[in-house]
XYZ file of N, CA and C in Angstrom:
489
model
N 1.172 -1.419 -0.169
C 0.174 -0.106 -0.222
C 1.248 1.357 0.013
N 2.236 0.839 0.366
C 2.831 2.282 0.296
C 3.135 2.989 -1.361
N 2.694 2.618 -1.891
C 3.395 2.972 -3.228
C 1.752 3.601 -3.938
N 0.835 3.199 -2.638
C -0.527 4.195 -3.580
C 0.022 6.055 -3.634
N -0.840 6.355 -5.076
C -0.480 7.665 -5.366
C -1.805 8.596 -5.012
N -2.077 9.327 -3.867
C -3.252 10.049 -3.633
C -2.830 11.606 -3.877
N -4.356 12.343 -3.828
C -3.673 13.672 -4.290
C -2.514 14.355 -3.233
N -2.765 13.820 -1.994
C -2.050 14.374 -1.233
C -0.550 13.853 -1.472
N -0.326 12.440 -2.015
C 0.964 12.508 -2.639
C 1.540 13.123 -3.474
N 0.597 13.296 -5.057
C 1.514 13.474 -5.993
C 1.408 15.268 -5.368
N 0.489 15.928 -4.605
C 0.968 17.377 -4.838
C 2.137 17.836 -3.664
N 2.732 16.183 -3.098
C 3.533 16.843 -2.173
C 4.791 16.586 -3.476
N 4.974 15.119 -4.107
C 5.818 14.986 -4.864
C 6.381 16.213 -6.297
N 5.051 16.734 -6.316
C 5.228 17.969 -7.598
C 6.179 18.981 -6.718
N 5.587 19.092 -5.110
C 6.261 20.261 -4.539
C 7.825 20.251 -4.222
N 8.619 18.327 -4.193
C 9.743 18.299 -4.090
C 9.885 18.044 -2.391
N 8.843 17.941 -1.881
C 8.533 18.356 -0.308
C 9.238 16.410 0.244
N 10.091 16.345 1.462
C 10.117 15.158 1.745
C 9.027 14.777 2.366
N 8.429 13.282 2.412
C 8.252 12.661 3.127
C 8.296 11.019 3.597
N 7.304 10.554 4.286
C 7.567 9.254 4.476
C 5.764 8.689 4.543
N 5.992 7.646 3.529
C 4.457 7.055 3.934
C 4.704 6.078 4.885
N 3.253 5.742 5.626
C 3.079 4.608 6.516
C 2.046 4.451 6.357
N 1.268 2.962 6.410
C 0.173 2.502 6.121
C -0.133 1.570 7.929
N -0.919 1.055 8.032
C -1.913 0.592 9.413
C -2.948 -0.269 8.894
N -3.535 -1.887 8.940
C -4.492 -2.064 8.630
C -5.994 -1.731 8.999
N -6.607 -2.264 8.840
C -7.993 -1.729 9.609
C -9.034 -2.327 8.706
N -10.204 -2.995 9.071
C -11.735 -3.798 9.065
C -12.054 -3.781 7.253
N -11.727 -2.566 6.910
C -12.239 -2.291 5.655
C -14.125 -1.654 6.125
N -14.259 -1.260 6.678
C -15.802 -1.152 7.217
C -15.697 0.115 8.251
N -15.425 0.417 9.466
C -15.325 1.660 10.298
C -13.518 1.698 10.030
N -13.917 3.288 9.905
C -12.006 3.600 10.386
C -12.077 3.748 11.513
N -10.871 3.516 11.960
C -10.313 3.831 13.118
C -10.268 5.016 13.609
N -10.566 5.315 15.164
C -10.310 6.689 15.515
C -8.818 6.882 15.643
N -8.388 8.501 15.696
C -7.191 9.088 15.749
C -6.239 8.336 16.793
N -6.349 7.967 17.982
C -5.946 7.401 18.576
C -5.504 6.222 18.318
N -6.351 5.332 17.940
C -5.740 4.119 17.537
C -4.877 4.078 16.387
N -5.228 4.832 15.181
C -4.266 4.631 14.013
C -2.813 5.534 14.666
N -3.183 6.327 15.781
C -1.490 6.421 16.585
C -0.599 5.440 17.615
N -1.689 4.939 18.106
C -1.662 3.238 18.355
C -0.575 2.283 17.072
N -1.487 2.100 16.215
C -0.998 1.300 15.267
C -0.072 1.637 14.835
N 0.557 2.444 14.782
C 2.015 3.732 13.927
C 2.713 3.352 15.230
N 2.456 3.298 16.488
C 3.556 3.374 17.055
C 3.856 4.531 17.632
N 3.321 5.876 17.914
C 3.488 6.810 17.382
C 2.926 7.761 18.881
N 3.460 8.819 19.082
C 2.586 10.086 20.259
C 1.461 10.255 19.958
N 0.154 10.133 20.340
C -0.899 11.100 19.910
C -0.855 12.307 19.719
N 0.229 12.994 20.337
C 0.274 14.353 20.360
C 0.882 15.179 19.123
N 1.723 13.813 18.077
C 2.304 14.380 17.220
C 1.875 13.417 15.727
N 0.132 12.884 15.841
C -0.532 12.735 14.754
C -1.588 13.168 14.703
N -1.972 14.115 13.694
C -3.453 15.204 13.624
C -3.850 14.453 12.549
N -5.289 14.717 13.213
C -6.423 14.737 12.468
C -7.451 16.190 11.674
N -7.528 15.796 10.563
C -7.844 17.156 10.102
C -9.457 16.981 9.681
N -9.984 18.426 10.644
C -11.713 18.534 10.761
C -11.952 19.905 9.814
N -13.535 20.115 9.512
C -13.646 20.794 8.118
C -15.056 21.438 9.424
N -14.953 22.732 8.776
C -16.182 23.754 9.776
C -16.495 24.497 9.018
N -17.786 25.285 9.235
C -18.202 26.603 8.733
C -18.003 27.184 9.411
N -18.025 28.384 9.280
C -18.099 29.913 9.764
C -19.716 30.602 9.697
N -20.077 31.655 10.904
C -21.082 32.125 10.332
C -21.024 33.094 9.214
N -19.841 33.201 8.548
C -20.472 33.723 7.265
C -20.591 33.018 6.147
N -20.419 31.509 6.651
C -20.427 30.566 5.527
C -19.435 30.300 4.375
N -18.121 30.788 5.317
C -17.026 30.367 4.977
C -16.766 28.966 5.360
N -15.916 27.979 4.595
C -15.256 26.838 5.094
C -14.021 27.065 5.812
N -13.663 25.895 6.429
C -12.134 26.349 7.486
C -11.751 24.621 7.472
N -10.218 24.688 7.029
C -10.006 23.081 7.847
C -9.227 23.685 8.873
N -9.385 22.600 9.863
C -8.540 22.485 11.406
C -7.408 21.029 10.997
N -6.459 21.189 11.622
C -5.445 19.694 11.730
C -5.046 20.285 13.614
N -5.876 19.083 14.130
C -5.562 18.772 15.634
C -4.903 17.780 15.965
N -4.005 17.754 17.456
C -3.582 16.278 17.617
C -4.855 15.224 18.256
N -4.753 14.140 17.187
C -5.961 12.938 17.801
C -6.144 13.294 19.170
N -5.228 13.119 20.180
C -5.617 13.391 21.321
C -6.698 14.188 21.632
N -6.703 15.508 20.923
C -7.374 16.798 21.684
C -8.757 17.133 21.147
N -9.709 17.351 21.483
C -10.933 18.163 20.799
C -10.801 19.700 20.248
N -11.485 19.509 18.984
C -11.202 21.051 18.672
C -12.128 22.086 19.767
N -11.408 23.042 20.201
C -12.194 24.327 20.839
C -13.102 24.864 19.947
N -14.245 25.236 19.543
C -14.869 25.684 18.146
C -14.620 27.440 18.830
N -14.466 27.893 19.907
C -14.119 29.283 20.328
C -12.765 29.839 19.966
N -11.713 28.637 20.372
C -10.765 29.500 20.006
C -10.600 29.356 18.260
N -11.014 28.012 17.813
C -11.229 28.034 15.969
C -11.407 28.938 15.507
N -12.917 29.615 16.148
C -13.609 30.576 15.450
C -12.424 32.018 15.449
N -11.847 32.367 16.862
C -10.931 33.538 17.282
C -10.044 33.104 15.720
N -8.920 32.248 15.463
C -8.211 31.983 14.963
C -8.412 32.342 13.234
N -9.810 31.976 12.929
C -9.904 32.269 11.731
C -10.979 33.804 11.329
N -10.822 34.608 12.333
C -11.330 35.760 12.528
C -13.330 35.521 12.418
N -13.978 34.476 12.926
C -15.256 34.779 12.742
C -15.831 34.585 13.828
N -17.124 35.396 14.019
C -17.896 35.162 15.374
C -18.182 33.793 15.798
N -18.589 32.674 15.079
C -18.666 31.574 15.721
C -18.530 30.711 14.442
N -17.869 29.012 14.363
C -17.649 27.868 13.502
C -18.021 27.039 14.227
N -18.937 26.088 13.007
C -19.415 25.003 13.334
C -18.993 23.617 12.974
N -18.999 22.701 12.879
C -18.511 21.190 12.261
C -19.586 21.275 11.100
N -18.877 20.926 10.062
C -19.548 20.134 9.080
C -20.377 19.245 9.093
N -21.311 18.917 8.581
C -22.104 17.086 8.787
C -21.121 16.104 8.154
N -21.149 15.316 8.273
C -20.701 14.182 7.817
C -21.225 14.086 6.038
N -22.027 13.639 5.829
C -22.698 13.820 4.524
C -22.141 14.928 3.923
N -21.647 16.135 4.093
C -21.323 16.921 3.566
C -19.337 17.308 3.169
N -19.197 16.082 3.457
C -17.009 16.051 3.839
C -17.187 15.789 2.473
N -17.143 14.510 2.163
C -16.832 13.996 0.451
C -17.619 15.169 -0.399
N -18.327 15.210 -0.487
C -18.649 16.312 -1.415
C -17.955 17.588 -1.459
N -17.500 18.309 -0.604
C -16.829 19.046 -0.277
C -15.440 19.147 -0.339
N -14.696 17.935 -0.349
C -13.210 17.965 0.392
C -12.735 16.960 -0.933
N -13.524 15.696 -1.204
C -13.006 14.828 -2.420
C -12.437 13.682 -1.183
N -12.714 13.812 0.218
C -12.221 12.912 0.887
C -13.297 12.242 2.113
N -13.097 11.001 2.507
C -13.983 10.650 3.231
C -13.745 10.994 5.182
N -14.460 10.369 5.742
C -14.306 10.321 6.932
C -12.881 9.613 7.567
N -12.321 9.996 7.926
C -11.155 8.889 8.651
C -9.805 9.199 7.426
N -10.188 9.635 6.286
C -9.398 9.508 5.280
C -9.162 11.476 4.910
N -9.691 12.015 5.405
C -9.466 13.565 5.205
C -7.648 14.240 5.461
N -7.315 14.692 4.269
C -5.864 15.205 4.522
C -6.233 16.630 3.845
N -5.411 18.003 4.843
C -5.505 18.967 4.216
C -4.903 19.363 3.196
N -4.335 18.248 2.710
C -3.255 18.402 1.518
C -4.084 17.730 -0.072
N -4.630 18.576 -0.928
C -5.361 18.262 -1.792
C -6.515 18.162 -1.971
N -7.190 18.957 -1.392
C -8.846 18.960 -1.093
C -9.429 19.871 -2.166
N -10.647 19.140 -2.635
C -11.333 19.882 -4.347
C -10.936 21.298 -4.535
N -10.657 21.811 -2.858
C -10.455 23.782 -2.969
C -9.762 23.564 -1.348
N -8.518 24.705 -1.766
C -8.031 24.565 -0.842
C -8.604 25.871 0.039
N -9.193 25.274 1.336
C -9.454 25.709 2.480
C -8.639 26.732 3.459
N -9.097 27.518 3.805
C -8.159 28.294 5.181
C -7.618 27.152 6.056
N -6.621 27.201 6.309
C -6.204 25.541 7.409
C -5.615 26.368 8.044
N -5.935 26.188 9.913
C -4.981 26.295 11.124
C -4.717 25.222 11.555
N -3.471 24.645 11.688
C -2.756 24.293 12.476
C -2.612 24.166 13.760
N -2.931 22.957 14.750
C -2.841 23.419 16.135
C -1.016 23.523 16.131
N -1.075 25.131 17.206
C 0.427 25.297 17.233
C 1.235 24.276 18.204
N 0.290 23.254 18.662
C 2.069 22.039 19.185
C 2.603 21.325 18.168
N 1.766 21.301 16.551
C 3.004 21.144 15.669
C 4.085 21.494 15.753
N 4.565 22.720 15.982
C 6.295 23.031 16.097
C 6.802 22.170 17.048
N 6.416 21.817 17.735
C 6.987 21.002 19.270
C 7.686 19.919 18.252
N 7.313 19.223 17.029
C 8.259 18.069 16.761
C 8.839 18.237 15.136
N 9.757 17.878 14.721
C 10.663 17.544 13.827
C 9.710 17.745 12.676
N 8.746 15.845 13.356
C 7.698 15.719 11.872
C 6.050 15.512 12.946
N 5.450 15.022 12.049
C 4.044 15.173 12.306
C 3.234 14.013 11.223
N 2.132 13.637 11.242
C 1.525 13.154 10.869
C 0.303 13.060 10.569
N -0.017 12.731 9.312
C -1.150 13.590 8.577
C -2.443 12.256 7.702
N -3.035 12.359 7.533
C -4.020 11.597 6.910
C -3.230 11.366 5.110
N -2.696 10.860 4.526
C -2.595 10.983 3.139
C -3.550 10.889 1.988
N -4.855 10.994 3.108
C -5.736 11.121 1.834
C -6.729 9.853 1.624
N -6.575 8.618 2.237
C -7.009 7.442 2.159
C -6.951 6.520 3.774
N -8.219 5.882 3.686
C -8.351 5.336 5.284
C -6.900 5.013 5.066
N -6.111 4.050 6.526
C -4.811 3.153 5.783
C -3.798 4.035 5.651
N -3.922 4.893 5.143
C -2.612 5.680 4.875
C -2.281 7.117 5.810
N -0.738 7.364 5.920
C -0.571 8.261 6.652
C 0.856 8.836 6.105
N 0.925 10.121 6.092
C 2.319 10.863 5.733
C 2.791 11.222 6.674
N 3.477 11.268 7.165
C 4.817 11.730 7.942
C 5.888 12.753 7.322
N 5.704 14.175 7.675
C 6.237 15.324 7.070
C 6.635 16.672 8.041
N 7.460 17.715 8.046
C 8.067 18.478 8.783
C 6.733 19.405 8.950
N 5.872 19.448 9.912
C 4.934 20.900 9.754
C 5.468 21.875 8.927
N 6.509 22.669 9.404
C 7.106 23.652 8.534
C 6.459 23.610 6.828
N 7.234 22.372 6.534
C 6.674 21.951 5.058
C 5.333 21.868 4.299
N 4.462 21.779 5.487
C 3.207 21.147 5.458
C 2.538 22.885 5.460
N 2.700 23.584 6.383
C 2.346 24.712 6.725
C 2.707 26.114 5.389
N 3.770 26.018 4.943
C 4.109 26.588 3.837
C 3.391 25.635 2.707
N 3.259 24.658 2.527
C 2.597 24.020 1.016
C 1.193 24.854 1.438
N 0.614 24.688 2.363
C -1.066 24.696 2.130
C -1.468 26.345 2.399
N -0.230 26.928 2.831
C -0.268 28.860 3.042
C -1.200 28.305 4.194
N -1.162 27.591 4.950
C -2.229 27.880 6.939
C -0.932 28.658 7.681
N -1.757 28.452 9.036
C -0.850 29.109 9.959
C -1.266 28.250 11.251
N -0.546 28.972 12.369
C -0.561 27.782 13.336
C -1.730 28.711 14.687
N -2.403 27.980 15.516
C -3.022 28.970 16.472
C -3.249 27.855 17.672
N -3.595 28.201 19.001
C -3.883 27.097 19.779
C -5.206 27.177 19.701
N -5.430 25.587 19.128
C -6.917 25.180 18.876
C -7.732 24.056 20.160
N -7.152 23.415 20.512
C -7.536 22.223 21.264
C -7.972 22.568 22.654
N -9.254 22.288 22.996
C -10.460 22.127 23.894
C -9.367 22.028 25.347
N -9.162 22.740 26.364
C -8.595 22.573 27.693
C -9.472 22.089 28.333
N -9.268 21.533 29.544
C -10.521 21.026 30.283
C -10.623 21.823 31.531
N -9.495 22.375 31.356
C -10.082 23.473 32.914
C -9.837 24.948 32.378
N -9.713 25.352 30.929
C -10.117 26.475 30.392
C -11.371 27.355 30.643
């Protein structure tokens, strides 16, 4: 499976960005949750990022990448993109909007490049893991390379229990 070419992989290759592909097994029916993916890869859940898509009060769409061990703080996310509020899109909207399925959504290679914010903890790592655009495949790459490629930004996005 390591030689599978997804949109994300093709874009990384065209941009000449160094990355590694990793694969994990799944039952083909239910995509594993992010913490399970991190465990299957033998990685720190803080280093494995999930891609979430939300709609702002303005109607604009936004992409947020956060560690799989965390939950998106909608207030922090809205502030990061200058919206009054944001809400997660419905699952049925994901594929038509992005071209990706739940569990295989990558911030690279969506049908349209939406404004993307990555949780600021990404800079704590030399590399992070994101979906390669297909369930069962992950890409390991430098977070700075990802931010540059997608014209992204970083912000504090994760819900804190005591905040």
